[in-house]
Short mmCIF file of C-alpha atoms in Angstrom, two decimals:
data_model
loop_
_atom_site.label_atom_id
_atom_site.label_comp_id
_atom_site.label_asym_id
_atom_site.label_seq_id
_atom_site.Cartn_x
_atom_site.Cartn_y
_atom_site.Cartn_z
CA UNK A 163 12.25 -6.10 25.30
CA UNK A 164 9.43 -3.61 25.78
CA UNK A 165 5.77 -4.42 23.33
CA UNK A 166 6.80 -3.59 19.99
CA UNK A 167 4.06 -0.68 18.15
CA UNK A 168 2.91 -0.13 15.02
CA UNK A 169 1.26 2.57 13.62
CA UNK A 170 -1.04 1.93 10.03
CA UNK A 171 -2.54 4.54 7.76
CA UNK A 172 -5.52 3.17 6.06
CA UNK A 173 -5.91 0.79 8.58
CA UNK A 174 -9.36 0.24 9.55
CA UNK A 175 -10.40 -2.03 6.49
CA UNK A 176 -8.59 -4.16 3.35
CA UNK A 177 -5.01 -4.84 3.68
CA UNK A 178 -4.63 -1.81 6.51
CA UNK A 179 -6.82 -4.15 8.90
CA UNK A 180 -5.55 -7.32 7.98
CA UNK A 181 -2.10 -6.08 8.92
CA UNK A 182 -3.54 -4.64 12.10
CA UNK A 183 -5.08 -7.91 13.33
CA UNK A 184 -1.49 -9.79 12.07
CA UNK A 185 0.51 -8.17 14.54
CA UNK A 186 -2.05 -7.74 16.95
CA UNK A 187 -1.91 -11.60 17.41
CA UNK A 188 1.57 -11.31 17.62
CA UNK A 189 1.32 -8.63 20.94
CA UNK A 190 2.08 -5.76 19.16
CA UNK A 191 0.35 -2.55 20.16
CA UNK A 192 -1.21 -1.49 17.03
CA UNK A 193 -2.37 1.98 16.71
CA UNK A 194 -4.76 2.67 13.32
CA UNK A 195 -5.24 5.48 11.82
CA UNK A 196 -8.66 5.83 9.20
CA UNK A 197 -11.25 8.53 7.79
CA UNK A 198 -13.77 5.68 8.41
CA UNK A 199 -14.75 6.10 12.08
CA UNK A 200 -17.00 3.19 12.07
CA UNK A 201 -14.98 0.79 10.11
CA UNK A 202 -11.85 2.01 12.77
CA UNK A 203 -14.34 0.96 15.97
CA UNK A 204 -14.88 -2.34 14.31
CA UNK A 205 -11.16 -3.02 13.77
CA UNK A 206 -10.82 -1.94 17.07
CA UNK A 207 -12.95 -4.21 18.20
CA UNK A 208 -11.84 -7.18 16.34
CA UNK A 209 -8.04 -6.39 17.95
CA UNK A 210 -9.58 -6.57 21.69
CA UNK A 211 -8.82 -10.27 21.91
CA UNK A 212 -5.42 -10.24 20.66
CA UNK A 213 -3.98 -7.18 21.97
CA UNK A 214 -4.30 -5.25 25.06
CA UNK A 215 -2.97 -2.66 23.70
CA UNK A 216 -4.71 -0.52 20.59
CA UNK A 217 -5.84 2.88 19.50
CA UNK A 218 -7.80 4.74 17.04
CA UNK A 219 -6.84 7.73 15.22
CA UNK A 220 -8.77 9.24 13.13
CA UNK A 221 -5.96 10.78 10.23
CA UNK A 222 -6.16 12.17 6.69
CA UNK A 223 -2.57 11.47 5.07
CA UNK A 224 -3.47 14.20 2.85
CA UNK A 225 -2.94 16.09 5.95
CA UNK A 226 0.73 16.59 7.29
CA UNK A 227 -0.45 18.13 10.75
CA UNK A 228 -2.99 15.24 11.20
CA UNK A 229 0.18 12.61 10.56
CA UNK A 230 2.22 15.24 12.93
CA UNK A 231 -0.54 14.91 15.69
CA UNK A 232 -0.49 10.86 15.26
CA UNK A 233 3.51 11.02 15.40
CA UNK A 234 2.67 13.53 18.66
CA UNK A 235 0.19 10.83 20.33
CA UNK A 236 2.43 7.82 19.89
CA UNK A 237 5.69 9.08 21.58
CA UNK A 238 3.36 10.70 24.32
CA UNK A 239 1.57 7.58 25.06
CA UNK A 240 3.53 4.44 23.93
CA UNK A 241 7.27 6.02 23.70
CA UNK A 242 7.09 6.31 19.86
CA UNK A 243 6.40 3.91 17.65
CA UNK A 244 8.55 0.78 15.84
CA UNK A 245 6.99 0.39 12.01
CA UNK A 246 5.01 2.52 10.40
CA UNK A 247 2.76 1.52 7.62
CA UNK A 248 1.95 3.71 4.58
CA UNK A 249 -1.33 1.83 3.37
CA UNK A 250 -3.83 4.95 2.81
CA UNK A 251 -4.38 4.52 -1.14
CA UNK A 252 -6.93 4.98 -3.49
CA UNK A 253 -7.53 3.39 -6.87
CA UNK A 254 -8.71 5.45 -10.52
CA UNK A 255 -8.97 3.99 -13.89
CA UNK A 256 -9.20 5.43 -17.85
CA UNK A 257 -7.79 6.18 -20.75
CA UNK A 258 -5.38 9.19 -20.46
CA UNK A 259 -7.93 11.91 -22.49
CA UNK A 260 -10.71 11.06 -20.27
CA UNK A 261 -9.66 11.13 -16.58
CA UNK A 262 -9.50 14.90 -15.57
CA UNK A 263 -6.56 16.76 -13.46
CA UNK A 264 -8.62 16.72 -11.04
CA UNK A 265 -9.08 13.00 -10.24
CA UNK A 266 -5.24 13.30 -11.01
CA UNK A 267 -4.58 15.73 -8.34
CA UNK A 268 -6.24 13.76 -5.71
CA UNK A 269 -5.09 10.20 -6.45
CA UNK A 270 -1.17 12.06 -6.47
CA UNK A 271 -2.30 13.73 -2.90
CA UNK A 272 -3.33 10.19 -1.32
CA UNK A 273 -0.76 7.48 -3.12
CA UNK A 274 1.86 9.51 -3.63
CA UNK A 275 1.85 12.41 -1.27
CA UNK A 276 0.39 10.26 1.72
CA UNK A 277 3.23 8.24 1.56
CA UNK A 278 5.75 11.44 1.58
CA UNK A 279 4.20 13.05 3.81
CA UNK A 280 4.09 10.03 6.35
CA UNK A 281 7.81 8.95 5.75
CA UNK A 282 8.81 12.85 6.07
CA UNK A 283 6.27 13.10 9.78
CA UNK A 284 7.91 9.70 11.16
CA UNK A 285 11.78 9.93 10.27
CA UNK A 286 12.33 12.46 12.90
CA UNK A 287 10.94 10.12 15.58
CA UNK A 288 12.76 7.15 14.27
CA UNK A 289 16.08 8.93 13.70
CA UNK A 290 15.27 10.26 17.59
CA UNK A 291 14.86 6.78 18.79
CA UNK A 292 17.62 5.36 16.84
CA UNK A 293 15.79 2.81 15.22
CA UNK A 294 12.25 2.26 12.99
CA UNK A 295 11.29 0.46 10.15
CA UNK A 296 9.19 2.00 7.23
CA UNK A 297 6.33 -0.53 5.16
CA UNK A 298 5.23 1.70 2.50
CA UNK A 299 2.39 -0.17 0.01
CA UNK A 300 2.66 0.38 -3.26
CA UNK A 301 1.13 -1.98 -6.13
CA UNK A 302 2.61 -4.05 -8.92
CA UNK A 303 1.12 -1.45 -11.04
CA UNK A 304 4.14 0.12 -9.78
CA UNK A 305 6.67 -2.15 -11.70
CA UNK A 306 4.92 -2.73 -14.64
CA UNK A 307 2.07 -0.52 -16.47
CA UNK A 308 -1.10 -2.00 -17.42
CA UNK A 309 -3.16 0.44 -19.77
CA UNK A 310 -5.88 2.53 -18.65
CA UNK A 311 -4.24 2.85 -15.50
CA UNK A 312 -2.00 5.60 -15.79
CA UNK A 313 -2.75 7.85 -12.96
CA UNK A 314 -2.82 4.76 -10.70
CA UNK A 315 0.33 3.10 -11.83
CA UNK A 316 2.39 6.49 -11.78
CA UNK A 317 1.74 6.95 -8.40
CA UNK A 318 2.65 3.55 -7.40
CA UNK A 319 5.91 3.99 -9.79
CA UNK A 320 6.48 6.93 -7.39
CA UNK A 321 6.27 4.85 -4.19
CA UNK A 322 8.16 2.55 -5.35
CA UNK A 323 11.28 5.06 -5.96
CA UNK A 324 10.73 6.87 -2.90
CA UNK A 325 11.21 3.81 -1.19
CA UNK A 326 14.13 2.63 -2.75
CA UNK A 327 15.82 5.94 -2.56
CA UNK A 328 15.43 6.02 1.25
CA UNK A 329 16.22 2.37 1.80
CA UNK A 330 19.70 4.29 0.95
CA UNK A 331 19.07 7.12 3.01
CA UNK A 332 18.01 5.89 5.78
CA UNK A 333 20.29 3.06 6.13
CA UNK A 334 22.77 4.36 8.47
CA UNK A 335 20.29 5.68 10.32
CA UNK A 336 19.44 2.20 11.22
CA UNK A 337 15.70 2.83 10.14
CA UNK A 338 14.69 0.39 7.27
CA UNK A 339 12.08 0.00 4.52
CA UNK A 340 10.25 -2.59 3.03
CA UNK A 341 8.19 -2.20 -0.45
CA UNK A 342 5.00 -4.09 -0.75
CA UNK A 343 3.86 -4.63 -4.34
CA UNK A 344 1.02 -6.96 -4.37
CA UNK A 345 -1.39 -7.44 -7.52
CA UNK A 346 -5.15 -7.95 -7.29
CA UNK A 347 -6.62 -9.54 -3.99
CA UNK A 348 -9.72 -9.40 -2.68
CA UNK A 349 -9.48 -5.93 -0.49
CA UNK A 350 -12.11 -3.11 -1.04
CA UNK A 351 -9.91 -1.16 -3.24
CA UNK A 352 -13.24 -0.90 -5.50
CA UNK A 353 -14.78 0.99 -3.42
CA UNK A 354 -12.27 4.17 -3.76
CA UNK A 355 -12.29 3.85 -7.53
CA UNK A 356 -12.87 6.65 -9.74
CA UNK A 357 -13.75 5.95 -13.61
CA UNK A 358 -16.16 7.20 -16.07
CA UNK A 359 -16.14 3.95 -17.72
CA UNK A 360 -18.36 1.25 -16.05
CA UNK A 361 -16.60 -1.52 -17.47
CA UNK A 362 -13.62 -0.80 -15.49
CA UNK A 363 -15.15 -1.18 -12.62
CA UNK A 364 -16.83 -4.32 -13.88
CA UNK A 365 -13.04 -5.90 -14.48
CA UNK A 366 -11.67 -4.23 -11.38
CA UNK A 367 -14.64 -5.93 -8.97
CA UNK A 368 -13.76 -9.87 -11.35
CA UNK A 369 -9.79 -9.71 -10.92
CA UNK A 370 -10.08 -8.53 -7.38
CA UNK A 371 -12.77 -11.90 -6.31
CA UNK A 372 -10.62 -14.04 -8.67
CA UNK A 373 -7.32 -13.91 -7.20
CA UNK A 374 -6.35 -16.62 -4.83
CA UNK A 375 -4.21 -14.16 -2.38
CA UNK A 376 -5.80 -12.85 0.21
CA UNK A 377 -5.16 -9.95 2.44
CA UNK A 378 -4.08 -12.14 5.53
CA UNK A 379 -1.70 -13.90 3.48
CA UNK A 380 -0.01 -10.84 1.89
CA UNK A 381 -0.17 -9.63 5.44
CA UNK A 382 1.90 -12.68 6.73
CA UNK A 383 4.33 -11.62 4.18
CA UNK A 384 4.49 -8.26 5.56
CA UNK A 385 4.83 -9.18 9.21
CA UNK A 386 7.91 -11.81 7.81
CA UNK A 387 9.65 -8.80 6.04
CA UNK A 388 9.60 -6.71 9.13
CA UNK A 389 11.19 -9.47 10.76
CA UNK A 390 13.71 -9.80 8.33
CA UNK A 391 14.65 -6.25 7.51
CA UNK A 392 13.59 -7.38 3.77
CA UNK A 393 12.74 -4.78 0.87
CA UNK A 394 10.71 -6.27 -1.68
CA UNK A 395 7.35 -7.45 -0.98
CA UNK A 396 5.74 -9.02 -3.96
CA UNK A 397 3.56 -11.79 -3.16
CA UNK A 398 1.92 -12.67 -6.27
CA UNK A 399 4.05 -15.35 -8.40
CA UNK A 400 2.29 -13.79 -11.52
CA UNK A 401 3.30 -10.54 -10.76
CA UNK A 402 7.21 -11.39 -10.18
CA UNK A 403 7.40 -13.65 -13.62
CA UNK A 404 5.74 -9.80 -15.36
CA UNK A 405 8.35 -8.13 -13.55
CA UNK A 406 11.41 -9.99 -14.82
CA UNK A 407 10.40 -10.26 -18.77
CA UNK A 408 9.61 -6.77 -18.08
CA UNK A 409 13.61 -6.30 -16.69
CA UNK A 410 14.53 -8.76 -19.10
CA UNK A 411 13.16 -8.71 -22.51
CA UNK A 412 13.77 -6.22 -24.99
CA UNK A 413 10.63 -3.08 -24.64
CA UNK A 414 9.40 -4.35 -28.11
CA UNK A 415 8.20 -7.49 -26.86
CA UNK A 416 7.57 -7.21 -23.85
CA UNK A 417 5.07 -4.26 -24.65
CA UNK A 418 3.42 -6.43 -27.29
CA UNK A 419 2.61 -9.04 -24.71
CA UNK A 420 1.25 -6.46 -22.47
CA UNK A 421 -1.07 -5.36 -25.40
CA UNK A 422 -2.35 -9.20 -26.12
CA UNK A 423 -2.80 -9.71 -22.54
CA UNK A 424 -5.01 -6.53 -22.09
CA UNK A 425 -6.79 -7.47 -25.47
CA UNK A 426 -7.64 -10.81 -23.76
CA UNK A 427 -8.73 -9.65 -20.22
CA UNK A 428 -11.36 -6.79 -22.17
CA UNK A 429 -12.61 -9.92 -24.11
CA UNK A 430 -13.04 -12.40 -20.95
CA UNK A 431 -14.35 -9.28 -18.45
CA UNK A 432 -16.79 -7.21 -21.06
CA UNK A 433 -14.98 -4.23 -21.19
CA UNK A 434 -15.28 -2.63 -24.63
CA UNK A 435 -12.06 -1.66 -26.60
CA UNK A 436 -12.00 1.49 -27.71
#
């Protein structure tokens, strides 16, 4: 069997890179696709030794033609692709009377849209070849719904239905999908974040250095689930024990847990409650 190829949005830094160097030590040819040109030759570089075969693209997902010319380069230079990876994301944080439409409209355009439009860009291709495997990357923000965090949990909430829906609709197709809902690692998710409060970035930048995942591992989990043909993606033991009360219990309490939980985390990280 002919190199296996992957193509990854996002995937010059955080998870994106950490998935490109997994595979690349497995052989794959791993094509990324950034708006960071410098952070992309780095990755680049860091995939010479365990690949012979990678690329750089530079790609907007907010841009369908860009993700058209990446679908364009692959299938004219490698023969298509195998996975794709929906990873582009960006993260924004406040109450729901302070964060404008704006910052609204563009974290919908990247987490939400960038996923669409890469899914909508790549089925062709995969439906062509007769095969192909979708990782799209939401969050656990996604299953559950943290306060303060409503733009970035809807949009998550979003992936995560798209996902499921064409895990359906794609099935006899023989192209499959896997859903990747981690919680906090250390990544440089920060570093997108939009908020007009400072404490949230304060708690942000704590949970993200306090959490014993790490990309690479959630990573190794990803590279596994492509294997496998799994789904669900959730690496963070935390996160699945939130997500079955949350099935489980009835909304009353499980929403009053959420409350003292949030209550505690403003009290241990500084952020005021207002």
């Amino acid at each position: 069997m002919s190199t296996q190829r992957i193509f990854i949005t996002g995937g010059a830094s955080g998870l994106g890179r950490a998935i490109a160097l997994r595979f690349g030590r497995a052989g794959w040819r791993v094509c990324i696709a950034d708006v960071n040109d410098t952070r992309g030759a780095e990755t680049l570089q860091a995939l010479a030794p365990l690949t012979s075969h990678t690329h750089y693209l530079r790609c907007d997902v907010t841009r369908e033609e860009e993700l058209t010319a990446a679908s364009e380069w692959l299938t004219a230079n490698w023969g298509g692709v195998d996975v794709v990876v929906n990873n582009a994301g960006v993260a924004q944080a406040g109450g729901i009377e302070d964060v404008p439409l704006s910052d609204w409209q563009w974290i919908v355009d990247i987490n939400l849209l960038g996923v669409v439009r890469g899914c909508k860009v790549f089925t062709p291709l995969f439906k062509r070849q007769g095969r192909g495997h979708f990782v799209n990357v939401a969050s656990m923000a996604g299953l559950l719904d943290m306060p303060r965090m409503s733009s970035y949990n809807a949009t998550k909430a979003a992936v995560v239905s798209l996902s499921e829906t064409l895990q359906n609709e794609l099935a006899d197709d023989r192209i499959g999908v896997s859903l990747v809902c981690p919680s906090f690692f250390k990544t440089n998710l920060g570093d997108s974040l939009r908020t007009s409060d400072p404490g949230m970035r304060t708690a942000l930048t704590k949970l993200l250095e306090r959490s014993p995942i790490t990309a690479d591992d959630i990573a190794d989990q990803i590279f596994r689930a492509v294997e496998q043909r799994e789904f669900y993606v959730l690496p963070h033991k935390e996160g699945r024990r939130a997500w079955l009360m949350k099935k489980l219990l009835p909304r009353d309490i499980y929403s009053s847990m959420i409350q003292k939980r949030t209550r505690r985390l403003r009290g241990r990280t500084g952020v005021a409650q207002t």
